[in-house]
Amino acid sequence: MENKCKEILEIEHVTNRYRDSGAGFFSKDKMTRVLNDVSLTIHRDEIFGLVGESGCGKSTLGKAVLGMIPFDGEIRVAGMKYSRNNRKEFTRSVQAVFQDPLSALNPRRTIAQTMEEPLLAHGMGTKESRRQKVIEMLKLVGLDESYADRLPRELSGGQRQRVCIGAALMIDPELVIADEATSALDVSVGAQILNLFQEIHDRKDFAMLFISHNLNVVYYLCDRIAVMYRGSIVEQGDAESLYNNPLHPYTRMLLSAIPEIEKADELSRYAFTETRRESVPDGCDFYHRCPYATDACRTWPELKNVLSPGEKGEHFVRCHNPVRDGKAPEAPDEG
Ligand SMILES: Nc1ncnc2c1ncn2[C@@H]1O[C@H](COP(=O)(O)OP(=O)(O)O)[C@@H](O)[C@H]1O
Ligand SMILES: [Mg+2]
């Protein structure tokens, strides 16, 4: 694209609903809201982490970006909105790596055939140049030429995920979405794949939306992080700032759920998992689980910038009663 827009991914006020599977035939209008007014921007060449518990809507957002599901709001990749007419151009800009490499690979096709596919789909290269590119990509993901003519079942889980990463990069996309790309792998293999993402990102020009339920993993890899809870972004900021100075009670809960991290005792003192009170329909989504909720939390909090004007970087939180100066707010007395 000639006029390169600055931001590779622009998500504006995206809301998505799924039809309730529990609803009966006659209540077919019953919908569950999964994404709630999500807006975020990913800069060129950065790695942006999206983290939150399972079921909060991370994959749904990824699918919306890939043009796989309908949604309200607007998403632009490299300045382009997905439509049936520009599907080809659009998929040149954004590619994805998913959790399960085995189901992503056709068991009857060789690694080379699978990796060549995006080039063929876009009518790129000659037979020789495609083969060359496959070998180049295999090397990039740490596999030698001999893997080209093997079948997926001859590879380990980690090797298969390397192939999927190589395949995603075959047409030099500007944005890669990695959705729980290390979550199905053994811890040590997952760590190798994380390092691989880091290495490749250092050597090639692309931005990444890295989706994971694990804040530790996201912190390791990402420049900026957004924390999602029930389909809303509740905190967003530079990785260092968010990880070392989490402001939303939910982010602190995610951190205290990571056993190996040594945070102040204060972090783990609260029994976050217990439902403390009723939900409030128009209030903060975290109200019923939050140890610090006050009456103010019965209204919906906006995502607010917490940095003072001169401060570098970014840090936003959607909370009426956030943590300040590293200290949790006073929990209100409940008689
Ligand atoms: N195709 C679908 N139809 C109905 N509900 C869905 C569908 N896909 C996801 N959901 C629901 O949307 C919510 C978010 O799912 P998902 O985006 O996969 O979460 P995450 O990736 O954060 O684990 C979940 O409650 C899930 O049950
Ligand atoms: Mg998911």
mmCIF file of C-alpha atoms and ligand atoms in Angstrom:
data_model
loop_
_atom_site.group_PDB
_atom_site.id
_atom_site.type_symbol
_atom_site.label_atom_id
_atom_site.label_comp_id
_atom_site.label_asym_id
_atom_site.label_seq_id
_atom_site.Cartn_x
_atom_site.Cartn_y
_atom_site.Cartn_z
ATOM 1 C CA MET A 1 0.000 0.000 0.000
ATOM 2 C CA GLU A 2 1.331 3.395 -1.015
ATOM 3 C CA ASN A 3 -0.002 5.716 1.613
ATOM 4 C CA LYS A 4 1.015 3.805 4.699
ATOM 5 C CA CYS A 5 -1.148 4.819 7.611
ATOM 6 C CA LYS A 6 0.654 5.132 10.882
ATOM 7 C CA GLU A 7 -1.444 2.699 12.874
ATOM 8 C CA ILE A 8 -1.612 -0.856 11.656
ATOM 9 C CA LEU A 9 -4.775 -1.730 13.573
ATOM 10 C CA GLU A 10 -7.583 0.611 14.569
ATOM 11 C CA ILE A 11 -10.488 -0.802 16.537
ATOM 12 C CA GLU A 12 -13.273 1.686 17.211
ATOM 13 C CA HIS A 13 -16.277 1.063 19.436
ATOM 14 C CA VAL A 14 -16.589 -2.597 18.578
ATOM 15 C CA THR A 15 -19.517 -4.407 20.116
ATOM 16 C CA ASN A 16 -20.540 -7.947 19.305
ATOM 17 C CA ARG A 17 -23.412 -10.137 20.358
ATOM 18 C CA TYR A 18 -23.969 -13.855 20.131
ATOM 19 C CA ARG A 19 -27.368 -15.488 20.091
ATOM 20 C CA ASP A 20 -27.907 -17.224 23.412
ATOM 21 C CA SER A 21 -27.437 -20.936 22.894
ATOM 22 C CA GLY A 22 -29.540 -21.628 25.999
ATOM 23 C CA ALA A 23 -32.454 -19.643 24.641
ATOM 24 C CA GLY A 24 -35.313 -21.650 23.227
ATOM 25 C CA PHE A 25 -36.694 -21.488 19.725
ATOM 26 C CA PHE A 26 -39.267 -18.849 20.606
ATOM 27 C CA SER A 27 -36.804 -16.538 22.333
ATOM 28 C CA LYS A 28 -34.565 -16.200 19.353
ATOM 29 C CA ASP A 29 -33.992 -12.525 19.998
ATOM 30 C CA LYS A 30 -32.093 -13.201 23.182
ATOM 31 C CA MET A 31 -28.522 -12.152 22.645
ATOM 32 C CA THR A 32 -25.485 -12.145 24.880
ATOM 33 C CA ARG A 33 -23.153 -9.222 24.569
ATOM 34 C CA VAL A 34 -19.573 -10.433 24.266
ATOM 35 C CA LEU A 35 -17.625 -7.327 23.266
ATOM 36 C CA ASN A 36 -18.641 -4.062 24.826
ATOM 37 C CA ASP A 37 -17.492 -0.915 23.049
ATOM 38 C CA VAL A 38 -13.884 -1.972 22.564
ATOM 39 C CA SER A 39 -11.513 0.625 21.134
ATOM 40 C CA LEU A 40 -7.787 0.184 20.755
ATOM 41 C CA THR A 41 -4.991 1.008 18.390
ATOM 42 C CA ILE A 42 -1.901 -0.989 17.553
ATOM 43 C CA HIS A 43 1.133 0.855 16.224
ATOM 44 C CA ARG A 44 3.268 -0.491 13.419
ATOM 45 C CA ASP A 45 5.904 -2.958 14.565
ATOM 46 C CA GLU A 46 4.777 -3.182 18.171
ATOM 47 C CA ILE A 47 3.679 -6.272 20.053
ATOM 48 C CA PHE A 48 0.394 -5.583 21.768
ATOM 49 C CA GLY A 49 -0.882 -8.013 24.386
ATOM 50 C CA LEU A 50 -4.546 -8.734 25.085
ATOM 51 C CA VAL A 51 -5.066 -10.611 28.334
ATOM 52 C CA GLY A 52 -8.018 -11.764 30.408
ATOM 53 C CA GLU A 53 -9.695 -14.877 31.797
ATOM 54 C CA SER A 54 -11.060 -17.516 29.511
ATOM 55 C CA GLY A 55 -14.434 -16.495 28.063
ATOM 56 C CA CYS A 56 -13.918 -12.731 28.375
ATOM 57 C CA GLY A 57 -14.031 -12.174 24.614
ATOM 58 C CA LYS A 58 -10.389 -12.158 23.477
ATOM 59 C CA SER A 59 -10.815 -14.609 20.611
ATOM 60 C CA THR A 60 -14.014 -12.896 19.574
ATOM 61 C CA LEU A 61 -12.078 -9.656 19.162
ATOM 62 C CA GLY A 62 -9.393 -11.501 17.192
ATOM 63 C CA LYS A 63 -12.044 -12.997 14.903
ATOM 64 C CA ALA A 64 -13.625 -9.581 14.396
ATOM 65 C CA VAL A 65 -10.242 -8.193 13.301
ATOM 66 C CA LEU A 66 -9.810 -11.095 10.875
ATOM 67 C CA GLY A 67 -13.217 -10.399 9.334
ATOM 68 C CA MET A 68 -14.535 -13.773 10.518
ATOM 69 C CA ILE A 69 -17.587 -12.502 12.417
ATOM 70 C CA PRO A 70 -19.980 -9.551 12.122
ATOM 71 C CA PHE A 71 -19.804 -6.749 14.685
ATOM 72 C CA ASP A 72 -20.934 -3.181 15.312
ATOM 73 C CA GLY A 73 -18.310 -0.456 15.190
ATOM 74 C CA GLU A 74 -15.307 -0.167 12.934
ATOM 75 C CA ILE A 75 -12.039 -2.035 12.460
ATOM 76 C CA ARG A 76 -9.321 -1.013 10.038
ATOM 77 C CA VAL A 77 -6.168 -2.990 9.266
ATOM 78 C CA ALA A 78 -3.571 -0.856 7.485
ATOM 79 C CA GLY A 79 -6.359 1.645 6.902
ATOM 80 C CA MET A 80 -8.617 -0.968 5.276
ATOM 81 C CA LYS A 81 -12.036 -2.124 6.368
ATOM 82 C CA TYR A 82 -12.733 -5.771 5.688
ATOM 83 C CA SER A 83 -15.341 -6.467 3.040
ATOM 84 C CA ARG A 84 -16.064 -9.274 0.611
ATOM 85 C CA ASN A 85 -14.641 -7.156 -2.189
ATOM 86 C CA ASN A 86 -11.230 -6.586 -0.644
ATOM 87 C CA ARG A 87 -10.853 -9.928 1.097
ATOM 88 C CA LYS A 88 -7.683 -10.732 -0.801
ATOM 89 C CA GLU A 89 -5.920 -7.455 -0.156
ATOM 90 C CA PHE A 90 -7.096 -7.538 3.445
ATOM 91 C CA THR A 91 -5.751 -11.028 4.168
ATOM 92 C CA ARG A 92 -2.397 -9.995 2.730
ATOM 93 C CA SER A 93 -2.160 -7.517 5.595
ATOM 94 C CA VAL A 94 -3.270 -9.715 8.471
ATOM 95 C CA GLN A 95 -2.530 -13.347 9.231
ATOM 96 C CA ALA A 96 -3.159 -15.456 12.308
ATOM 97 C CA VAL A 97 -1.616 -18.194 14.426
ATOM 98 C CA PHE A 98 -3.979 -20.168 16.656
ATOM 99 C CA GLN A 99 -3.746 -22.359 19.708
ATOM 100 C CA ASP A 100 -3.868 -25.778 18.109
ATOM 101 C CA PRO A 101 -1.315 -26.264 15.337
ATOM 102 C CA LEU A 102 -2.510 -29.762 14.529
ATOM 103 C CA SER A 103 -6.007 -28.704 13.559
ATOM 104 C CA ALA A 104 -4.571 -25.745 11.652
ATOM 105 C CA LEU A 105 -2.554 -28.066 9.404
ATOM 106 C CA ASN A 106 -4.024 -30.326 6.751
ATOM 107 C CA PRO A 107 -2.853 -33.844 7.723
ATOM 108 C CA ARG A 108 -2.531 -34.942 4.080
ATOM 109 C CA ARG A 109 -0.452 -32.034 2.873
ATOM 110 C CA THR A 110 3.268 -31.730 3.308
ATOM 111 C CA ILE A 111 4.671 -28.829 5.285
ATOM 112 C CA ALA A 112 5.841 -27.202 2.031
ATOM 113 C CA GLN A 113 2.394 -27.546 0.448
ATOM 114 C CA THR A 114 0.766 -25.941 3.484
ATOM 115 C CA MET A 115 3.279 -23.126 3.653
ATOM 116 C CA GLU A 116 3.007 -22.433 -0.078
ATOM 117 C CA GLU A 117 -0.761 -22.047 0.125
ATOM 118 C CA PRO A 118 -0.884 -18.335 1.016
ATOM 119 C CA LEU A 119 1.438 -17.564 -1.904
ATOM 120 C CA LEU A 120 -0.715 -19.573 -4.307
ATOM 121 C CA ALA A 121 -3.882 -17.950 -2.984
ATOM 122 C CA HIS A 122 -2.394 -14.555 -3.751
ATOM 123 C CA GLY A 123 -0.920 -15.660 -7.064
ATOM 124 C CA MET A 124 2.595 -14.902 -5.903
ATOM 125 C CA GLY A 125 5.899 -16.277 -7.172
ATOM 126 C CA THR A 126 6.978 -19.120 -9.409
ATOM 127 C CA LYS A 127 7.286 -22.745 -8.422
ATOM 128 C CA GLU A 128 10.996 -22.267 -7.687
ATOM 129 C CA SER A 129 10.659 -18.981 -5.845
ATOM 130 C CA ARG A 130 7.867 -20.404 -3.692
ATOM 131 C CA ARG A 131 10.023 -23.367 -2.743
ATOM 132 C CA GLN A 132 12.845 -20.954 -1.934
ATOM 133 C CA LYS A 133 10.539 -18.917 0.277
ATOM 134 C CA VAL A 134 9.344 -22.053 2.103
ATOM 135 C CA ILE A 135 12.917 -23.002 2.901
ATOM 136 C CA GLU A 136 13.770 -19.472 3.970
ATOM 137 C CA MET A 137 10.735 -19.398 6.278
ATOM 138 C CA LEU A 138 11.481 -22.835 7.704
ATOM 139 C CA LYS A 139 14.958 -21.572 8.614
ATOM 140 C CA LEU A 140 13.477 -18.456 10.151
ATOM 141 C CA VAL A 141 11.315 -20.563 12.470
ATOM 142 C CA GLY A 142 14.211 -22.841 13.367
ATOM 143 C CA LEU A 143 13.498 -25.835 11.137
ATOM 144 C CA ASP A 144 15.814 -27.109 8.414
ATOM 145 C CA GLU A 145 15.004 -27.847 4.802
ATOM 146 C CA SER A 146 14.302 -31.510 5.492
ATOM 147 C CA TYR A 147 10.984 -30.584 7.134
ATOM 148 C CA ALA A 148 9.571 -29.274 3.857
ATOM 149 C CA ASP A 149 8.457 -32.655 2.569
ATOM 150 C CA ARG A 150 7.245 -34.135 5.841
ATOM 151 C CA LEU A 151 3.663 -34.486 7.004
ATOM 152 C CA PRO A 152 2.300 -32.750 10.126
ATOM 153 C CA ARG A 153 2.038 -36.032 12.062
ATOM 154 C CA GLU A 154 5.792 -36.519 11.781
ATOM 155 C CA LEU A 155 6.368 -33.308 13.749
ATOM 156 C CA SER A 156 6.139 -32.505 17.449
ATOM 157 C CA GLY A 157 3.624 -29.964 18.753
ATOM 158 C CA GLY A 158 6.270 -27.266 19.001
ATOM 159 C CA GLN A 159 7.539 -27.959 15.484
ATOM 160 C CA ARG A 160 3.999 -27.801 14.123
ATOM 161 C CA GLN A 161 3.473 -24.431 15.760
ATOM 162 C CA ARG A 162 6.742 -23.271 14.156
ATOM 163 C CA VAL A 163 5.311 -24.304 10.798
ATOM 164 C CA CYS A 164 2.098 -22.359 11.471
ATOM 165 C CA ILE A 165 4.127 -19.278 12.362
ATOM 166 C CA GLY A 166 6.209 -19.684 9.198
ATOM 167 C CA ALA A 167 3.049 -20.123 7.111
ATOM 168 C CA ALA A 168 1.523 -16.978 8.606
ATOM 169 C CA LEU A 169 4.615 -14.986 7.624
ATOM 170 C CA MET A 170 4.930 -16.323 4.060
ATOM 171 C CA ILE A 171 3.238 -13.294 2.497
ATOM 172 C CA ASP A 172 4.877 -10.758 4.810
ATOM 173 C CA PRO A 173 1.729 -9.560 6.594
ATOM 174 C CA GLU A 174 1.873 -6.254 8.433
ATOM 175 C CA LEU A 175 -0.143 -7.627 11.335
ATOM 176 C CA VAL A 176 -0.056 -11.077 12.929
ATOM 177 C CA ILE A 177 -2.695 -12.179 15.413
ATOM 178 C CA ALA A 178 -1.456 -14.878 17.761
ATOM 179 C CA ASP A 179 -4.369 -16.314 19.756
ATOM 180 C CA GLU A 180 -3.197 -18.464 22.694
ATOM 181 C CA ALA A 181 -0.400 -19.594 20.375
ATOM 182 C CA THR A 182 1.651 -21.070 23.212
ATOM 183 C CA SER A 183 -1.171 -22.173 25.501
ATOM 184 C CA ALA A 184 -1.562 -25.752 24.273
ATOM 185 C CA LEU A 185 2.155 -26.498 24.453
ATOM 186 C CA ASP A 186 4.227 -27.829 27.337
ATOM 187 C CA VAL A 187 5.655 -25.009 29.423
ATOM 188 C CA SER A 188 9.209 -25.352 28.096
ATOM 189 C CA VAL A 189 8.084 -25.704 24.477
ATOM 190 C CA GLY A 190 5.741 -22.754 24.928
ATOM 191 C CA ALA A 191 8.668 -20.708 26.238
ATOM 192 C CA GLN A 192 10.696 -21.607 23.137
ATOM 193 C CA ILE A 193 7.854 -20.470 20.896
ATOM 194 C CA LEU A 194 7.619 -17.199 22.841
ATOM 195 C CA ASN A 195 11.329 -16.657 22.247
ATOM 196 C CA LEU A 196 10.817 -17.474 18.604
ATOM 197 C CA PHE A 197 8.134 -14.780 18.302
ATOM 198 C CA GLN A 198 10.543 -12.332 19.887
ATOM 199 C CA GLU A 199 13.414 -13.276 17.549
ATOM 200 C CA ILE A 200 11.318 -13.160 14.413
ATOM 201 C CA HIS A 201 9.787 -9.877 15.430
ATOM 202 C CA ASP A 202 13.270 -8.416 15.839
ATOM 203 C CA ARG A 203 14.202 -9.525 12.329
ATOM 204 C CA LYS A 204 11.032 -8.751 10.371
ATOM 205 C CA ASP A 205 8.669 -5.818 10.131
ATOM 206 C CA PHE A 206 5.256 -6.643 11.467
ATOM 207 C CA ALA A 207 3.032 -5.772 14.376
ATOM 208 C CA MET A 208 1.450 -8.410 16.538
ATOM 209 C CA LEU A 209 -1.747 -8.735 18.529
ATOM 210 C CA PHE A 210 -0.750 -11.348 21.067
ATOM 211 C CA ILE A 211 -3.734 -12.865 22.863
ATOM 212 C CA SER A 212 -3.303 -14.920 26.032
ATOM 213 C CA HIS A 213 -5.016 -15.662 29.331
ATOM 214 C CA ASN A 214 -1.597 -15.517 31.021
ATOM 215 C CA LEU A 215 -0.421 -12.080 32.107
ATOM 216 C CA ASN A 216 3.103 -13.345 32.737
ATOM 217 C CA VAL A 217 3.440 -14.540 29.158
ATOM 218 C CA VAL A 218 2.002 -11.311 27.788
ATOM 219 C CA TYR A 219 4.323 -9.220 29.943
ATOM 220 C CA TYR A 220 7.333 -11.181 28.717
ATOM 221 C CA LEU A 221 6.642 -10.465 25.069
ATOM 222 C CA CYS A 222 4.612 -7.294 24.737
ATOM 223 C CA ASP A 223 5.274 -3.557 24.534
ATOM 224 C CA ARG A 224 1.774 -2.585 25.598
ATOM 225 C CA ILE A 225 -0.976 -4.581 27.265
ATOM 226 C CA ALA A 226 -4.764 -4.343 27.432
ATOM 227 C CA VAL A 227 -6.646 -6.249 30.123
ATOM 228 C CA MET A 228 -10.110 -7.419 29.101
ATOM 229 C CA TYR A 229 -12.893 -8.286 31.527
ATOM 230 C CA ARG A 230 -16.345 -9.332 30.314
ATOM 231 C CA GLY A 231 -15.774 -7.849 26.894
ATOM 232 C CA SER A 232 -14.456 -4.452 28.009
ATOM 233 C CA ILE A 233 -10.937 -3.120 28.289
ATOM 234 C CA VAL A 234 -10.531 -2.401 32.005
ATOM 235 C CA GLU A 235 -6.874 -1.376 31.982
ATOM 236 C CA GLN A 236 -4.355 -0.587 29.291
ATOM 237 C CA GLY A 237 -0.818 0.660 29.350
ATOM 238 C CA ASP A 238 2.861 0.164 28.726
ATOM 239 C CA ALA A 239 3.800 -3.337 29.775
ATOM 240 C CA GLU A 240 6.143 -2.218 32.558
ATOM 241 C CA SER A 241 3.700 0.226 34.015
ATOM 242 C CA LEU A 242 0.751 -2.149 33.886
ATOM 243 C CA TYR A 243 2.614 -5.152 35.251
ATOM 244 C CA ASN A 244 4.515 -3.388 37.999
ATOM 245 C CA ASN A 245 1.831 -0.940 38.948
ATOM 246 C CA PRO A 246 -1.510 -2.582 38.201
ATOM 247 C CA LEU A 247 -4.347 -0.191 39.009
ATOM 248 C CA HIS A 248 -7.504 -2.163 38.373
ATOM 249 C CA PRO A 249 -8.528 -4.661 41.062
ATOM 250 C CA TYR A 250 -9.095 -7.201 38.277
ATOM 251 C CA THR A 251 -5.556 -6.802 36.926
ATOM 252 C CA ARG A 252 -4.290 -7.312 40.463
ATOM 253 C CA MET A 253 -6.380 -10.434 40.679
ATOM 254 C CA LEU A 254 -4.843 -11.754 37.465
ATOM 255 C CA LEU A 255 -1.392 -11.060 38.875
ATOM 256 C CA SER A 256 -2.060 -12.694 42.206
ATOM 257 C CA ALA A 257 -3.230 -15.766 40.300
ATOM 258 C CA ILE A 258 0.301 -16.147 38.961
ATOM 259 C CA PRO A 259 1.983 -18.201 41.652
ATOM 260 C CA GLU A 260 5.615 -17.585 40.765
ATOM 261 C CA ILE A 261 5.386 -13.878 40.988
ATOM 262 C CA GLU A 262 6.409 -12.293 44.238
ATOM 263 C CA LYS A 263 4.118 -9.404 44.796
ATOM 264 C CA ALA A 264 3.336 -7.726 48.087
ATOM 265 C CA ASP A 265 1.382 -9.960 50.456
ATOM 266 C CA GLU A 266 -1.354 -7.427 50.268
ATOM 267 C CA LEU A 267 -2.080 -8.576 46.719
ATOM 268 C CA SER A 268 -3.048 -12.077 47.641
ATOM 269 C CA ARG A 269 -4.915 -11.205 50.825
ATOM 270 C CA TYR A 270 -8.212 -10.739 49.115
ATOM 271 C CA ALA A 271 -10.441 -13.616 48.222
ATOM 272 C CA PHE A 272 -11.300 -12.281 44.805
ATOM 273 C CA THR A 273 -13.029 -15.386 43.626
ATOM 274 C CA GLU A 274 -15.839 -15.184 46.140
ATOM 275 C CA THR A 275 -18.884 -13.364 44.974
ATOM 276 C CA ARG A 276 -19.294 -10.638 47.506
ATOM 277 C CA ARG A 277 -22.434 -8.929 46.308
ATOM 278 C CA GLU A 278 -25.014 -8.753 43.558
ATOM 279 C CA SER A 279 -24.049 -7.454 40.134
ATOM 280 C CA VAL A 280 -25.225 -3.978 39.214
ATOM 281 C CA PRO A 281 -26.711 -3.903 35.719
ATOM 282 C CA ASP A 282 -25.542 -0.416 34.742
ATOM 283 C CA GLY A 283 -22.479 -0.289 36.930
ATOM 284 C CA CYS A 284 -18.969 -1.638 36.833
ATOM 285 C CA ASP A 285 -18.830 -5.229 35.512
ATOM 286 C CA PHE A 286 -16.403 -6.157 38.287
ATOM 287 C CA TYR A 287 -18.649 -4.801 41.068
ATOM 288 C CA HIS A 288 -19.752 -8.186 42.427
ATOM 289 C CA ARG A 289 -16.190 -9.488 42.717
ATOM 290 C CA CYS A 290 -14.429 -6.341 43.817
ATOM 291 C CA PRO A 291 -13.268 -5.917 47.406
ATOM 292 C CA TYR A 292 -13.032 -2.151 46.980
ATOM 293 C CA ALA A 293 -16.352 -1.355 45.341
ATOM 294 C CA THR A 294 -18.150 1.716 46.636
ATOM 295 C CA ASP A 295 -21.498 3.282 45.793
ATOM 296 C CA ALA A 296 -19.830 5.172 42.956
ATOM 297 C CA CYS A 297 -19.227 1.802 41.271
ATOM 298 C CA ARG A 298 -22.949 1.441 40.605
ATOM 299 C CA THR A 299 -22.353 3.655 37.576
ATOM 300 C CA TRP A 300 -20.296 2.587 34.564
ATOM 301 C CA PRO A 301 -16.690 3.810 34.816
ATOM 302 C CA GLU A 302 -14.974 5.415 31.828
ATOM 303 C CA LEU A 303 -11.491 4.388 30.742
ATOM 304 C CA LYS A 304 -9.376 7.173 32.259
ATOM 305 C CA ASN A 305 -5.777 8.207 31.714
ATOM 306 C CA VAL A 306 -3.933 8.059 35.019
ATOM 307 C CA LEU A 307 -0.653 9.648 33.990
ATOM 308 C CA SER A 308 -0.059 13.323 34.630
ATOM 309 C CA PRO A 309 0.387 15.553 31.574
ATOM 310 C CA GLY A 310 4.217 15.524 31.517
ATOM 311 C CA GLU A 311 4.617 11.769 32.065
ATOM 312 C CA LYS A 312 5.835 9.530 29.270
ATOM 313 C CA GLY A 313 3.942 6.498 28.016
ATOM 314 C CA GLU A 314 0.367 5.511 28.650
ATOM 315 C CA HIS A 315 -1.721 3.968 31.386
ATOM 316 C CA PHE A 316 -5.504 3.878 31.398
ATOM 317 C CA VAL A 317 -7.881 2.318 33.891
ATOM 318 C CA ARG A 318 -11.641 1.827 33.946
ATOM 319 C CA CYS A 319 -12.254 2.075 37.679
ATOM 320 C CA HIS A 320 -13.861 4.554 40.078
ATOM 321 C CA ASN A 321 -11.657 3.472 42.938
ATOM 322 C CA PRO A 322 -8.308 2.391 41.507
ATOM 323 C CA VAL A 323 -5.157 1.499 43.333
ATOM 324 C CA ARG A 324 -3.042 4.575 44.052
ATOM 325 C CA ASP A 325 0.678 4.807 44.769
ATOM 326 C CA GLY A 326 0.895 1.037 44.794
ATOM 327 C CA LYS A 327 -1.666 0.854 47.579
ATOM 328 C CA ALA A 328 -5.058 -0.727 47.328
ATOM 329 C CA PRO A 329 -7.911 1.584 48.287
ATOM 330 C CA GLU A 330 -9.715 1.106 51.568
ATOM 331 C CA ALA A 331 -12.366 -1.531 51.304
ATOM 332 C CA PRO A 332 -15.679 -0.018 52.340
ATOM 333 C CA ASP A 333 -17.147 -1.298 55.578
ATOM 334 C CA GLU A 334 -20.038 -3.571 55.049
ATOM 335 C CA GLY A 335 -22.098 -3.928 58.143
HETATM 336 N N1 LIG B 1 -19.964 -18.795 18.089
HETATM 337 C C1 LIG B 1 -20.392 -18.463 19.309
HETATM 338 N N2 LIG B 1 -21.712 -18.512 19.623
HETATM 339 C C2 LIG B 1 -22.152 -18.174 20.840
HETATM 340 N N3 LIG B 1 -21.360 -17.766 21.838
HETATM 341 C C3 LIG B 1 -20.048 -17.705 21.605
HETATM 342 C C4 LIG B 1 -19.486 -18.056 20.338
HETATM 343 N N4 LIG B 1 -18.141 -17.878 20.408
HETATM 344 C C5 LIG B 1 -17.876 -17.445 21.654
HETATM 345 N N5 LIG B 1 -19.006 -17.330 22.387
HETATM 346 C C6 LIG B 1 -19.101 -16.874 23.774
HETATM 347 O O1 LIG B 1 -18.492 -15.601 23.838
HETATM 348 C C7 LIG B 1 -17.761 -15.451 25.026
HETATM 349 C C8 LIG B 1 -16.333 -15.058 24.709
HETATM 350 O O2 LIG B 1 -15.693 -16.112 24.034
HETATM 351 P P1 LIG B 1 -14.195 -15.993 23.513
HETATM 352 O O3 LIG B 1 -14.066 -14.759 22.706
HETATM 353 O O4 LIG B 1 -13.851 -17.277 22.849
HETATM 354 O O5 LIG B 1 -13.382 -15.814 24.878
HETATM 355 P P2 LIG B 1 -11.821 -15.982 25.180
HETATM 356 O O6 LIG B 1 -11.102 -16.103 23.889
HETATM 357 O O7 LIG B 1 -11.481 -14.748 25.955
HETATM 358 O O8 LIG B 1 -11.688 -17.201 26.029
HETATM 359 C C9 LIG B 1 -17.870 -16.766 25.771
HETATM 360 O O9 LIG B 1 -18.839 -16.615 26.755
HETATM 361 C C10 LIG B 1 -18.307 -17.736 24.714
HETATM 362 O O10 LIG B 1 -19.102 -18.736 25.279
HETATM 363 MG MG MG B 2 -9.851 -17.602 23.205
#
